[in-house]
mmCIF file of C-alpha atoms in Angstrom:
data_model
loop_
_atom_site.group_PDB
_atom_site.id
_atom_site.type_symbol
_atom_site.label_atom_id
_atom_site.label_comp_id
_atom_site.label_asym_id
_atom_site.label_seq_id
_atom_site.Cartn_x
_atom_site.Cartn_y
_atom_site.Cartn_z
ATOM 1 C CA MET P 1263 -39.947 -46.153 -108.775
ATOM 2 C CA ASN P 1264 -37.496 -43.700 -107.687
ATOM 3 C CA SER P 1265 -40.032 -40.980 -107.564
ATOM 4 C CA GLU P 1266 -42.429 -43.119 -105.540
ATOM 5 C CA TYR P 1267 -39.665 -43.988 -103.145
ATOM 6 C CA LYS P 1268 -38.784 -40.317 -102.737
ATOM 7 C CA GLU P 1269 -42.406 -39.426 -102.097
ATOM 8 C CA GLU P 1270 -42.671 -42.087 -99.425
ATOM 9 C CA GLU P 1271 -39.398 -40.965 -97.957
ATOM 10 C CA ASN P 1272 -40.631 -37.346 -97.886
ATOM 11 C CA LYS P 1273 -43.858 -38.481 -96.185
ATOM 12 C CA ALA P 1274 -41.847 -40.462 -93.653
ATOM 13 C CA THR P 1275 -39.613 -37.476 -93.072
ATOM 14 C CA GLU P 1276 -42.654 -35.238 -92.607
ATOM 15 C CA VAL P 1277 -44.113 -37.758 -90.170
ATOM 16 C CA ASP P 1278 -40.748 -37.978 -88.378
ATOM 17 C CA VAL P 1279 -40.550 -34.173 -88.126
ATOM 18 C CA ASP P 1280 -44.092 -34.098 -86.768
ATOM 19 C CA THR P 1281 -43.230 -36.896 -84.357
ATOM 20 C CA VAL P 1282 -40.095 -35.041 -83.277
ATOM 21 C CA ASP P 1283 -42.101 -31.839 -82.802
ATOM 22 C CA GLU P 1284 -44.710 -33.742 -80.764
ATOM 23 C CA SER P 1285 -41.960 -35.477 -78.779
ATOM 24 C CA LYS P 1286 -40.341 -32.136 -78.202
ATOM 25 C CA ASN P 1287 -43.629 -30.697 -76.904
ATOM 26 C CA VAL P 1288 -44.220 -33.748 -74.713
ATOM 27 C CA GLY P 1289 -40.622 -33.515 -73.381
ATOM 28 C CA GLU P 1290 -41.063 -29.822 -72.553
ATOM 29 C CA GLN P 1291 -44.336 -30.594 -70.771
ATOM 30 C CA GLU P 1292 -42.683 -33.396 -68.811
ATOM 31 C CA ASP P 1293 -39.770 -31.073 -67.916
ATOM 32 C CA ALA P 1294 -42.222 -28.431 -66.704
ATOM 33 C CA ALA P 1295 -44.129 -31.041 -64.678
ATOM 34 C CA CYS P 1296 -40.874 -32.332 -63.172
ATOM 35 C CA ALA P 1297 -39.748 -28.792 -62.337
ATOM 36 C CA ALA P 1298 -43.101 -28.085 -60.660
ATOM 37 C CA GLU P 1299 -42.872 -31.332 -58.706
ATOM 38 C CA ILE P 1300 -39.281 -30.518 -57.654
ATOM 39 C CA ALA P 1301 -40.388 -27.048 -56.509
ATOM 40 C CA GLU P 1302 -43.290 -28.550 -54.550
ATOM 41 C CA LEU P 1303 -41.088 -31.172 -52.914
ATOM 42 C CA THR P 1304 -38.439 -28.564 -52.119
ATOM 43 C CA GLN P 1305 -41.105 -26.387 -50.452
ATOM 44 C CA LYS P 1306 -42.387 -29.366 -48.441
ATOM 45 C CA TRP P 1307 -38.857 -30.217 -47.335
ATOM 46 C CA GLU P 1308 -38.191 -26.601 -46.267
ATOM 47 C CA ASP P 1309 -41.478 -26.551 -44.339
ATOM 48 C CA SER P 1310 -40.581 -29.855 -42.664
ATOM 49 C CA GLU P 1311 -37.114 -28.541 -41.775
ATOM 50 C CA ARG P 1312 -38.596 -25.362 -40.224
ATOM 51 C CA LEU P 1313 -41.047 -27.495 -38.243
ATOM 52 C CA ARG P 1314 -38.234 -29.795 -37.073
ATOM 53 C CA LEU P 1315 -36.144 -26.825 -35.933
ATOM 54 C CA ARG P 1316 -39.111 -25.276 -34.117
ATOM 55 C CA LEU P 1317 -39.896 -28.582 -32.384
ATOM 56 C CA GLN P 1318 -36.233 -28.994 -31.415
ATOM 57 C CA ALA P 1319 -36.215 -25.484 -29.917
ATOM 58 C CA ASP P 1320 -39.470 -26.203 -28.046
ATOM 59 C CA PHE P 1321 -37.983 -29.425 -26.685
ATOM 60 C CA ASP P 1322 -34.782 -27.661 -25.577
ATOM 61 C CA ASN P 1323 -36.838 -24.950 -23.856
ATOM 62 C CA ALA P 1324 -39.014 -27.544 -22.097
ATOM 63 C CA ARG P 1325 -35.922 -29.432 -20.905
ATOM 64 C CA ARG P 1326 -34.342 -26.193 -19.618
ATOM 65 C CA ARG P 1327 -37.610 -25.199 -17.881
ATOM 66 C CA TYR P 1328 -37.887 -28.674 -16.283
ATOM 67 C CA ARG P 1329 -34.332 -28.472 -14.940
ATOM 68 C CA GLN P 1330 -34.965 -24.977 -13.542
ATOM 69 C CA GLU P 1331 -38.232 -26.053 -11.906
ATOM 70 C CA ARG P 1332 -36.508 -29.079 -10.404
ATOM 71 C CA ALA P 1333 -33.691 -26.916 -9.010
ATOM 72 C CA ASP P 1334 -36.232 -24.420 -7.628
ATOM 73 C CA LEU P 1335 -38.188 -27.235 -5.995
ATOM 74 C CA LYS P 1336 -35.013 -28.619 -4.422
ATOM 75 C CA ASP P 1337 -34.050 -25.179 -3.084
ATOM 76 C CA SER P 1338 -37.558 -24.652 -1.750
ATOM 77 C CA ALA P 1339 -37.551 -28.018 0.038
ATOM 78 C CA GLN P 1340 -34.124 -27.319 1.559
ATOM 79 C CA ALA P 1341 -35.264 -23.877 2.708
ATOM 80 C CA GLU P 1342 -38.360 -25.372 4.315
ATOM 81 C CA VAL P 1343 -36.368 -27.979 6.250
ATOM 82 C CA ILE P 1344 -33.734 -25.471 7.339
ATOM 83 C CA THR P 1345 -36.403 -22.982 8.414
ATOM 84 C CA SER P 1346 -37.884 -25.668 10.647
ATOM 85 C CA LEU P 1347 -34.414 -26.190 12.229
ATOM 86 C CA LEU P 1348 -33.945 -22.509 13.132
ATOM 87 C CA PRO P 1349 -36.060 -22.621 16.335
ATOM 88 C CA ILE P 1350 -33.876 -25.518 17.526
ATOM 89 C CA LEU P 1351 -30.798 -23.401 16.864
ATOM 90 C CA ASP P 1352 -32.397 -20.562 18.851
ATOM 91 C CA GLU P 1353 -33.013 -22.879 21.804
ATOM 92 C CA PHE P 1354 -29.398 -24.082 21.731
ATOM 93 C CA GLU P 1355 -28.151 -20.490 21.769
ATOM 94 C CA ARG P 1356 -30.492 -19.592 24.611
ATOM 95 C CA ALA P 1357 -29.390 -22.644 26.655
ATOM 96 C CA LEU P 1358 -25.694 -21.930 26.024
ATOM 97 C CA SER P 1359 -26.048 -18.314 27.097
ATOM 98 C CA HIS P 1360 -26.811 -19.306 30.728
ATOM 99 C CA PRO P 1361 -23.882 -19.938 33.088
ATOM 100 C CA VAL P 1362 -23.416 -23.519 34.230
ATOM 101 C CA GLU P 1363 -22.114 -24.507 37.632
ATOM 102 C CA GLU P 1364 -18.954 -26.590 37.984
ATOM 103 C CA GLY P 1365 -19.168 -30.377 38.161
ATOM 104 C CA ALA P 1366 -21.378 -32.643 36.090
ATOM 105 C CA GLY P 1367 -22.922 -29.636 34.363
ATOM 106 C CA GLY P 1368 -19.568 -28.919 32.666
ATOM 107 C CA LYS P 1369 -19.664 -32.166 30.680
ATOM 108 C CA PHE P 1370 -23.274 -31.552 29.830
ATOM 109 C CA LEU P 1371 -22.357 -28.067 28.564
ATOM 110 C CA GLU P 1372 -19.520 -29.479 26.456
ATOM 111 C CA GLY P 1373 -21.940 -31.924 24.818
ATOM 112 C CA PHE P 1374 -24.413 -29.129 24.174
ATOM 113 C CA GLN P 1375 -21.687 -26.974 22.605
ATOM 114 C CA LEU P 1376 -20.577 -29.846 20.375
ATOM 115 C CA ILE P 1377 -24.130 -30.430 19.115
ATOM 116 C CA TYR P 1378 -24.581 -26.693 18.570
ATOM 117 C CA ARG P 1379 -21.341 -26.420 16.537
ATOM 118 C CA LYS P 1380 -22.334 -29.403 14.407
ATOM 119 C CA LEU P 1381 -25.721 -27.863 13.709
ATOM 120 C CA VAL P 1382 -24.109 -24.544 12.749
ATOM 121 C CA ASP P 1383 -21.620 -26.360 10.489
ATOM 122 C CA LEU P 1384 -24.451 -28.270 8.847
ATOM 123 C CA LEU P 1385 -26.279 -25.039 8.119
ATOM 124 C CA LYS P 1386 -23.101 -23.542 6.640
ATOM 125 C CA THR P 1387 -22.835 -26.445 4.176
ATOM 126 C CA TYR P 1388 -26.217 -25.339 2.835
ATOM 127 C CA LYS P 1389 -24.960 -21.740 2.576
ATOM 128 C CA VAL P 1390 -27.135 -20.532 5.456
ATOM 129 C CA GLU P 1391 -25.843 -17.243 6.839
ATOM 130 C CA GLU P 1392 -26.858 -15.125 9.783
ATOM 131 C CA ILE P 1393 -28.255 -11.728 8.773
ATOM 132 C CA ALA P 1394 -26.171 -8.903 10.244
ATOM 133 C CA ALA P 1395 -28.322 -6.775 12.495
ATOM 134 C CA LEU P 1396 -26.887 -5.144 15.642
ATOM 135 C CA GLY P 1397 -25.552 -1.663 14.820
ATOM 136 C CA GLU P 1398 -26.795 -1.867 11.211
ATOM 137 C CA GLN P 1399 -29.410 0.341 9.582
ATOM 138 C CA MET P 1400 -32.900 -1.145 9.559
ATOM 139 C CA ASP P 1401 -33.650 -2.845 6.223
ATOM 140 C CA PRO P 1402 -37.215 -4.183 5.926
ATOM 141 C CA ASN P 1403 -35.980 -6.817 3.477
ATOM 142 C CA TYR P 1404 -33.878 -8.418 6.231
ATOM 143 C CA HIS P 1405 -35.171 -7.040 9.539
ATOM 144 C CA GLU P 1406 -38.531 -7.015 11.275
ATOM 145 C CA ALA P 1407 -38.863 -4.124 13.718
ATOM 146 C CA VAL P 1408 -40.754 -5.374 16.791
ATOM 147 C CA MET P 1409 -39.839 -2.496 19.111
ATOM 148 C CA ARG P 1410 -38.707 1.129 18.903
ATOM 149 C CA LEU P 1411 -36.300 2.826 21.293
ATOM 150 C CA ALA P 1412 -36.533 6.583 21.738
ATOM 151 C CA THR P 1413 -32.975 7.899 22.043
ATOM 152 C CA LYS P 1414 -30.723 10.799 21.153
ATOM 153 C CA ASP P 1415 -27.540 8.663 21.240
ATOM 154 C CA LYS P 1416 -28.244 6.539 18.168
ATOM 155 C CA PRO P 1417 -29.084 7.616 14.628
ATOM 156 C CA GLU P 1418 -32.614 7.139 13.325
ATOM 157 C CA GLY P 1419 -33.202 3.572 12.079
ATOM 158 C CA GLU P 1420 -30.153 1.971 13.692
ATOM 159 C CA ILE P 1421 -30.749 -1.460 15.199
ATOM 160 C CA THR P 1422 -30.108 -1.324 18.943
ATOM 161 C CA ALA P 1423 -31.070 -4.878 19.962
ATOM 162 C CA VAL P 1424 -31.714 -8.242 18.335
ATOM 163 C CA PHE P 1425 -34.475 -10.404 19.814
ATOM 164 C CA LYS P 1426 -34.320 -13.227 17.269
ATOM 165 C CA LYS P 1427 -31.553 -13.731 14.714
ATOM 166 C CA GLY P 1428 -32.384 -13.703 11.034
ATOM 167 C CA TYR P 1429 -31.009 -16.116 8.458
ATOM 168 C CA ARG P 1430 -30.723 -16.295 4.688
ATOM 169 C CA MET P 1431 -29.775 -19.035 2.262
ATOM 170 C CA ASN P 1432 -28.416 -18.185 -1.196
ATOM 171 C CA ASP P 1433 -29.603 -14.585 -0.768
ATOM 172 C CA LYS P 1434 -33.134 -15.769 0.046
ATOM 173 C CA VAL P 1435 -34.365 -14.690 3.474
ATOM 174 C CA LEU P 1436 -35.407 -17.707 5.515
ATOM 175 C CA ARG P 1437 -36.358 -15.643 8.539
ATOM 176 C CA ALA P 1438 -36.050 -11.904 9.076
ATOM 177 C CA ALA P 1439 -34.213 -10.771 12.204
ATOM 178 C CA GLN P 1440 -36.564 -9.451 14.880
ATOM 179 C CA VAL P 1441 -35.004 -6.224 16.124
ATOM 180 C CA GLN P 1442 -35.365 -3.068 18.156
ATOM 181 C CA VAL P 1443 -34.841 0.135 16.168
ATOM 182 C CA ALA P 1444 -33.755 3.536 17.408
ATOM 183 C CA HIS P 1445 -35.778 6.641 16.658
ATOM 184 C CA GLN P 1446 -35.017 10.196 17.608
ATOM 185 C CA GLU P 1447 -36.767 11.622 20.646
ATOM 186 C CA ASP P 1448 -38.688 14.818 20.132
#
């Protein structure tokens, strides 16, 4: 019986070795499948992360562009309103340049001057500046030549008279100064 028992034990051992070998092969296949799945999932995660970062950058750029467009629109609207006020400022200056007789006209003049100063102060709060012109060299970016004066006393291109003041806001020209420019006589 001993020999039969040993034979059965050897067969069982052979079967166990075969089972272990098969289990080992199955385990290696499962490990390879898991490694492939991990690699695939890792690649998907990296792709998703790149997409998320790209979308975040696109969103940040859109937000920045929206804020810039909004600021530009605000500046444009302010410039439009201020440009429409400039003729009123011109009329105030023209009215204040005429002498007023004594009496009731003096109070009227004081009221006019007060309104004019308030208007000028308002424009200053919006960074509106007068464009320098008289005695300056003609610059087509800031001046509009409406007349030429033939002279030998002034250098070529010097502004000799200002017919309408020019204004700018934040370095943007609202209205070019209308000027007379000297040119050398022949």
